[in-house]
GROMACS .gro file of C-alpha atoms in nm:
model
  293
    1MET     CA    1  -6.829   1.444  12.798
    2SER     CA    2  -6.478   1.428  12.946
    3GLU     CA    3  -6.181   1.425  12.712
    4THR     CA    4  -5.996   1.093  12.666
    5PRO     CA    5  -5.668   1.101  12.861
    6LYS     CA    6  -5.356   1.064  12.647
    7LEU     CA    7  -5.018   0.900  12.697
    8LYS     CA    8  -4.752   1.068  12.484
    9LEU     CA    9  -4.549   0.778  12.346
   10GLY     CA   10  -4.229   0.791  12.143
   11LEU     CA   11  -4.158   0.502  11.907
   12PRO     CA   12  -3.823   0.452  11.730
   13LYS     CA   13  -3.788   0.579  11.376
   14GLY     CA   14  -3.549   0.390  11.152
   15SER     CA   15  -3.411   0.038  11.187
   16LEU     CA   16  -3.632  -0.059  11.484
   17GLN     CA   17  -3.953   0.090  11.346
   18GLU     CA   18  -4.083  -0.210  11.152
   19SER     CA   19  -4.016  -0.465  11.424
   20THR     CA   20  -4.164  -0.232  11.689
   21VAL     CA   21  -4.487  -0.186  11.493
   22GLU     CA   22  -4.510  -0.564  11.449
   23ILE     CA   23  -4.465  -0.629  11.822
   24PHE     CA   24  -4.733  -0.371  11.905
   25LYS     CA   25  -4.963  -0.548  11.659
   26ARG     CA   26  -4.909  -0.882  11.834
   27ALA     CA   27  -4.967  -0.706  12.166
   28GLY     CA   28  -5.310  -0.603  12.035
   29ILE     CA   29  -5.233  -0.244  11.934
   30ARG     CA   30  -5.232  -0.163  11.565
   31VAL     CA   31  -5.006   0.129  11.476
   32TYR     CA   32  -5.055   0.287  11.134
   33ALA     CA   33  -4.745   0.470  11.013
   34SER     CA   34  -4.702   0.616  10.665
   35GLU     CA   35  -4.360   0.658  10.511
   36ARG     CA   36  -4.371   1.038  10.519
   37SER     CA   37  -4.540   1.104  10.852
   38TYR     CA   38  -4.378   1.117  11.194
   39PHE     CA   39  -4.717   1.100  11.367
   40PRO     CA   40  -4.866   0.749  11.340
   41THR     CA   41  -5.220   0.671  11.443
   42SER     CA   42  -5.334   0.364  11.634
   43ASP     CA   43  -5.649   0.184  11.736
   44ASP     CA   44  -5.582   0.286  12.099
   45ASP     CA   45  -5.725   0.635  12.140
   46GLU     CA   46  -5.537   0.679  12.468
   47LEU     CA   47  -5.204   0.688  12.284
   48GLU     CA   48  -5.052   0.994  12.118
   49ILE     CA   49  -4.759   0.861  11.916
   50MET     CA   50  -4.462   1.023  11.748
   51LEU     CA   51  -4.167   0.862  11.569
   52VAL     CA   52  -3.822   0.978  11.681
   53ARG     CA   53  -3.475   0.841  11.620
   54SER     CA   54  -3.362   0.605  11.897
   55GLN     CA   55  -3.054   0.820  11.956
   56GLU     CA   56  -3.275   1.111  12.069
   57MET     CA   57  -3.552   0.924  12.251
   58ALA     CA   58  -3.414   0.915  12.606
   59ARG     CA   59  -3.350   1.291  12.609
   60TYR     CA   60  -3.704   1.370  12.495
   61VAL     CA   61  -3.852   1.133  12.754
   62ALA     CA   62  -3.636   1.285  13.027
   63ASP     CA   63  -3.743   1.636  12.924
   64GLY     CA   64  -4.113   1.542  12.936
   65VAL     CA   65  -4.179   1.578  12.563
   66PHE     CA   66  -4.292   1.214  12.586
   67ASP     CA   67  -4.437   1.033  12.885
   68ALA     CA   68  -4.274   0.711  12.766
   69GLY     CA   69  -4.070   0.573  12.480
   70LEU     CA   70  -3.878   0.279  12.339
   71THR     CA   71  -3.506   0.301  12.278
   72GLY     CA   72  -3.187   0.104  12.329
   73LEU     CA   73  -2.990   0.088  12.651
   74ASP     CA   74  -2.693   0.210  12.447
   75TRP     CA   75  -2.860   0.543  12.367
   76ILE     CA   76  -2.982   0.587  12.724
   77LEU     CA   77  -2.624   0.553  12.848
   78GLU     CA   78  -2.488   0.768  12.566
   79SER     CA   79  -2.728   1.054  12.641
   80GLY     CA   80  -2.694   1.033  13.020
   81ALA     CA   81  -3.068   1.107  13.040
   82LYS     CA   82  -3.244   1.052  13.372
   83VAL     CA   83  -3.536   0.823  13.292
   84HIS     CA   84  -3.726   0.545  13.466
   85GLU     CA   85  -3.680   0.204  13.306
   86ILE     CA   86  -4.012   0.020  13.298
   87CYS     CA   87  -3.885  -0.303  13.144
   88GLU     CA   88  -3.649  -0.467  12.898
   89LEU     CA   89  -3.795  -0.574  12.563
   90LEU     CA   90  -3.563  -0.823  12.402
   91TYR     CA   91  -3.583  -0.754  12.031
   92ALA     CA   92  -3.370  -0.582  11.770
   93LYS     CA   93  -3.377  -0.499  11.399
   94SER     CA   94  -3.339  -0.857  11.278
   95GLY     CA   95  -3.380  -1.084  11.577
   96PHE     CA   96  -3.478  -1.140  11.936
   97ARG     CA   97  -3.142  -1.109  12.104
   98PRO     CA   98  -2.929  -0.827  12.245
   99VAL     CA   99  -2.694  -0.632  12.019
  100ARG     CA  100  -2.330  -0.557  12.095
  101TRP     CA  101  -2.109  -0.252  12.061
  102VAL     CA  102  -1.760  -0.378  11.984
  103LEU     CA  103  -1.415  -0.237  11.930
  104ALA     CA  104  -1.299  -0.356  11.588
  105VAL     CA  105  -0.987  -0.316  11.375
  106PRO     CA  106  -0.872  -0.448  11.036
  107THR     CA  107  -0.772  -0.813  11.052
  108ASP     CA  108  -0.407  -0.725  10.984
  109SER     CA  109  -0.393  -0.443  11.243
  110PRO     CA  110  -0.125  -0.465  11.513
  111ILE     CA  111  -0.385  -0.352  11.770
  112LYS     CA  112  -0.456  -0.646  11.999
  113SER     CA  113  -0.609  -0.480  12.308
  114VAL     CA  114  -0.752  -0.152  12.430
  115LYS     CA  115  -0.406  -0.054  12.559
  116ASP     CA  116  -0.279  -0.044  12.199
  117LEU     CA  117  -0.519   0.242  12.125
  118GLN     CA  118  -0.303   0.497  12.304
  119GLY     CA  119  -0.276   0.803  12.077
  120LYS     CA  120  -0.488   0.640  11.806
  121ARG     CA  121  -0.802   0.763  11.630
  122ILE     CA  122  -1.139   0.588  11.673
  123ALA     CA  123  -1.464   0.647  11.483
  124THR     CA  124  -1.805   0.570  11.631
  125GLU     CA  125  -2.160   0.693  11.679
  126LEU     CA  126  -2.133   0.606  12.049
  127VAL     CA  127  -1.879   0.873  12.144
  128GLY     CA  128  -1.961   0.918  12.513
  129VAL     CA  129  -1.965   0.548  12.597
  130THR     CA  130  -1.641   0.497  12.404
  131GLN     CA  131  -1.468   0.784  12.585
  132ARG     CA  132  -1.572   0.646  12.924
  133TYR     CA  133  -1.447   0.300  12.820
  134LEU     CA  134  -1.106   0.443  12.731
  135GLU     CA  135  -1.090   0.641  13.056
  136LYS     CA  136  -1.165   0.327  13.254
  137HIS     CA  137  -0.863   0.160  13.093
  138GLY     CA  138  -0.638   0.465  13.129
  139VAL     CA  139  -0.606   0.514  12.753
  140LYS     CA  140  -0.598   0.850  12.575
  141ALA     CA  141  -0.718   0.842  12.214
  142ASP     CA  142  -0.902   1.067  11.971
  143VAL     CA  143  -1.267   0.963  11.946
  144GLU     CA  144  -1.457   1.117  11.656
  145PHE     CA  145  -1.825   1.099  11.573
  146SER     CA  146  -1.906   0.892  11.266
  147TRP     CA  147  -2.195   0.999  11.046
  148GLY     CA  148  -2.217   0.655  10.885
  149ALA     CA  149  -2.024   0.398  10.683
  150THR     CA  150  -1.817   0.346  10.997
  151GLU     CA  151  -1.692   0.002  10.900
  152ALA     CA  152  -1.535   0.139  10.580
  153LYS     CA  153  -1.321   0.388  10.776
  154ALA     CA  154  -1.120   0.132  10.974
  155GLY     CA  155  -0.763   0.114  10.852
  156PHE     CA  156  -0.806   0.407  10.612
  157LEU     CA  157  -0.943   0.710  10.796
  158VAL     CA  158  -0.910   0.581  11.153
  159ASP     CA  159  -0.718   0.313  11.340
  160ALA     CA  160  -1.022   0.148  11.498
  161ILE     CA  161  -1.398   0.171  11.519
  162VAL     CA  162  -1.662   0.106  11.784
  163GLU     CA  163  -1.961  -0.032  11.599
  164LEU     CA  164  -2.293  -0.202  11.659
  165THR     CA  165  -2.327  -0.567  11.561
  166GLU     CA  166  -2.590  -0.837  11.599
  167THR     CA  167  -2.414  -1.136  11.442
  168GLY     CA  168  -2.071  -1.004  11.344
  169SER     CA  169  -2.128  -1.097  10.978
  170SER     CA  170  -2.096  -0.740  10.849
  171LEU     CA  171  -1.769  -0.692  11.036
  172ARG     CA  172  -1.629  -1.013  10.889
  173ALA     CA  173  -1.743  -0.910  10.542
  174ASN     CA  174  -1.543  -0.590  10.580
  175LYS     CA  175  -1.235  -0.782  10.700
  176LEU     CA  176  -1.258  -0.649  11.054
  177ARG     CA  177  -1.160  -0.824  11.376
  178ILE     CA  178  -1.326  -0.773  11.713
  179VAL     CA  179  -1.081  -0.666  11.984
  180ASP     CA  180  -1.320  -0.611  12.274
  181GLU     CA  181  -1.686  -0.574  12.365
  182LEU     CA  182  -1.787  -0.241  12.520
  183LEU     CA  183  -2.158  -0.289  12.576
  184VAL     CA  184  -2.443  -0.535  12.536
  185SER     CA  185  -2.763  -0.347  12.461
  186SER     CA  186  -3.131  -0.425  12.420
  187THR     CA  187  -3.451  -0.227  12.375
  188ARG     CA  188  -3.589  -0.063  12.688
  189PHE     CA  189  -3.934   0.078  12.762
  190ILE     CA  190  -3.865   0.399  12.953
  191ALA     CA  191  -4.075   0.663  13.128
  192ASN     CA  192  -4.042   1.023  13.230
  193PRO     CA  193  -3.993   1.015  13.611
  194VAL     CA  194  -4.273   1.269  13.669
  195SER     CA  195  -4.516   1.087  13.439
  196TRP     CA  196  -4.434   0.759  13.615
  197LYS     CA  197  -4.567   0.907  13.940
  198GLU     CA  198  -4.905   0.995  13.786
  199ALA     CA  199  -5.147   0.712  13.864
  200TRP     CA  200  -5.330   0.692  13.531
  201LYS     CA  201  -5.017   0.721  13.318
  202ARG     CA  202  -4.832   0.467  13.530
  203GLU     CA  203  -5.113   0.213  13.500
  204LYS     CA  204  -5.128   0.271  13.124
  205MET     CA  205  -4.751   0.219  13.092
  206GLU     CA  206  -4.762  -0.093  13.310
  207ASN     CA  207  -5.043  -0.233  13.094
  208LEU     CA  208  -4.844  -0.165  12.778
  209ALA     CA  209  -4.537  -0.331  12.928
  210MET     CA  210  -4.737  -0.641  13.019
  211LEU     CA  211  -4.880  -0.673  12.668
  212LEU     CA  212  -4.548  -0.609  12.492
  213LYS     CA  213  -4.361  -0.858  12.710
  214GLY     CA  214  -4.639  -1.108  12.649
  215ALA     CA  215  -4.605  -1.061  12.273
  216LEU     CA  216  -4.230  -1.121  12.292
  217ALA     CA  217  -4.274  -1.424  12.518
  218ALA     CA  218  -4.502  -1.577  12.254
  219GLU     CA  219  -4.238  -1.547  11.981
  220GLY     CA  220  -4.160  -1.892  11.845
  221MET     CA  221  -4.426  -2.058  12.060
  222VAL     CA  222  -4.749  -2.237  11.965
  223GLY     CA  223  -5.031  -2.405  12.150
  224LEU     CA  224  -5.134  -2.767  12.114
  225LYS     CA  225  -5.470  -2.916  12.208
  226MET     CA  226  -5.550  -3.286  12.202
  227ASN     CA  227  -5.769  -3.554  12.355
  228VAL     CA  228  -5.616  -3.849  12.536
  229GLU     CA  229  -5.747  -4.163  12.702
  230GLN     CA  230  -5.658  -4.194  13.069
  231LYS     CA  231  -5.455  -4.511  13.018
  232ASN     CA  232  -5.224  -4.326  12.776
  233LEU     CA  233  -5.188  -4.007  12.978
  234ASP     CA  234  -4.865  -4.081  13.165
  235ALA     CA  235  -4.677  -4.188  12.853
  236LEU     CA  236  -4.800  -3.888  12.660
  237MET     CA  237  -4.714  -3.640  12.938
  238LYS     CA  238  -4.351  -3.753  12.929
  239LEU     CA  239  -4.327  -3.635  12.567
  240LEU     CA  240  -4.436  -3.279  12.642
  241PRO     CA  241  -4.191  -3.001  12.721
  242ALA     CA  242  -4.381  -2.700  12.857
  243LEU     CA  243  -4.354  -2.368  13.033
  244LYS     CA  244  -4.548  -2.537  13.313
  245ARG     CA  245  -4.737  -2.860  13.346
  246PRO     CA  246  -4.999  -2.904  13.070
  247THR     CA  247  -5.358  -2.807  13.142
  248LEU     CA  248  -5.592  -3.103  13.179
  249SER     CA  249  -5.972  -3.108  13.179
  250SER     CA  250  -6.218  -3.396  13.183
  251LEU     CA  251  -6.427  -3.473  12.876
  252SER     CA  252  -6.791  -3.581  12.883
  253GLU     CA  253  -6.683  -3.926  12.771
  254PRO     CA  254  -6.561  -4.121  13.077
  255GLY     CA  255  -6.191  -4.205  13.085
  256TRP     CA  256  -6.091  -3.926  12.845
  257SER     CA  257  -5.925  -3.589  12.907
  258ALA     CA  258  -5.850  -3.278  12.700
  259LEU     CA  259  -5.489  -3.162  12.722
  260GLU     CA  260  -5.350  -2.821  12.631
  261VAL     CA  261  -4.987  -2.713  12.630
  262ILE     CA  262  -4.758  -2.434  12.504
  263ILE     CA  263  -4.441  -2.548  12.328
  264GLU     CA  264  -4.170  -2.418  12.096
  265GLU     CA  265  -4.287  -2.420  11.736
  266LYS     CA  266  -3.961  -2.575  11.616
  267THR     CA  267  -4.038  -2.893  11.814
  268VAL     CA  268  -4.384  -2.948  11.661
  269LYS     CA  269  -4.278  -3.137  11.348
  270ARG     CA  270  -4.105  -3.396  11.564
  271LEU     CA  271  -4.354  -3.400  11.849
  272ILE     CA  272  -4.691  -3.436  11.676
  273PRO     CA  273  -4.617  -3.781  11.523
  274GLN     CA  274  -4.489  -3.898  11.863
  275LEU     CA  275  -4.805  -3.773  12.035
  276LYS     CA  276  -5.024  -3.946  11.780
  277ARG     CA  277  -4.841  -4.275  11.828
  278ALA     CA  278  -4.873  -4.235  12.207
  279GLY     CA  279  -5.252  -4.221  12.176
  280ALA     CA  280  -5.336  -3.852  12.130
  281GLU     CA  281  -5.643  -3.778  11.917
  282GLY     CA  282  -5.789  -3.461  11.764
  283ILE     CA  283  -5.456  -3.276  11.780
  284ILE     CA  284  -5.490  -2.903  11.706
  285GLU     CA  285  -5.200  -2.660  11.667
  286TYR     CA  286  -5.271  -2.286  11.700
  287PRO     CA  287  -5.059  -1.969  11.693
  288LEU     CA  288  -5.003  -1.743  11.995
  289ASN     CA  289  -4.999  -1.364  12.006
  290LYS     CA  290  -4.919  -1.323  12.375
  291VAL     CA  291  -4.803  -1.535  12.668
  292ILE     CA  292  -4.861  -1.362  13.003
  293PRO     CA  293  -4.690  -1.549  13.290
   0.00000   0.00000   0.00000
């Protein structure tokens, strides 16, 4: 019996781990990771998974340690690794939107623009990107790597910081003001260029990308089914926002149709009473795991 082929897949350890495992679950792949192990198992025996920090992922994928991996665009640019980007996956630690790397200073700092950083000291985890940003603006400053607690250093140990933010709330809580935005980043599914050229591995990665994107597309969406009499159909259709036109099928009872539509979950509480008043019957709401365009 031939051995099952394997795709070596790197998943992010740390802040993205929980949300990544949840998205894989909605995509139909259950990943089982214990707190102490870096080698999760899954119900897909074609995957060989290891957890690695996002900061290191692109380098390991480029070197062929992994065939594919998930990491942020920020760490791909920081590492300079040569990888193939399969797709963007728009999710982060606490939401489904891109994150930003921003230049921030204390609210009472005299620094108003990047030009004011000349000769100053900046702390950040994203050293390479920050240095290239300064070079682009013709500014010479001392950029030092920050091992953590970066926000606390601004105004005490350094003049400015370049830090990751999703909402800006943590910066505001630490009395910091955003001066400029260096980079907008999101999660990327990346491949080793050699692995991408291998037919089986490429098909496996493309399948994973389709399922993961479908899981993200289903976020915040639900399906509605209902029956409607033909005379009420036009009025009811006008109430329905949808990705595309609703699906209609005839019922065995003459003059009646079954209607199915995908809508945003937040609209349901308003929409269902309107549909009922417009003549819909047997309304069923159901959750979605994936939406594949």
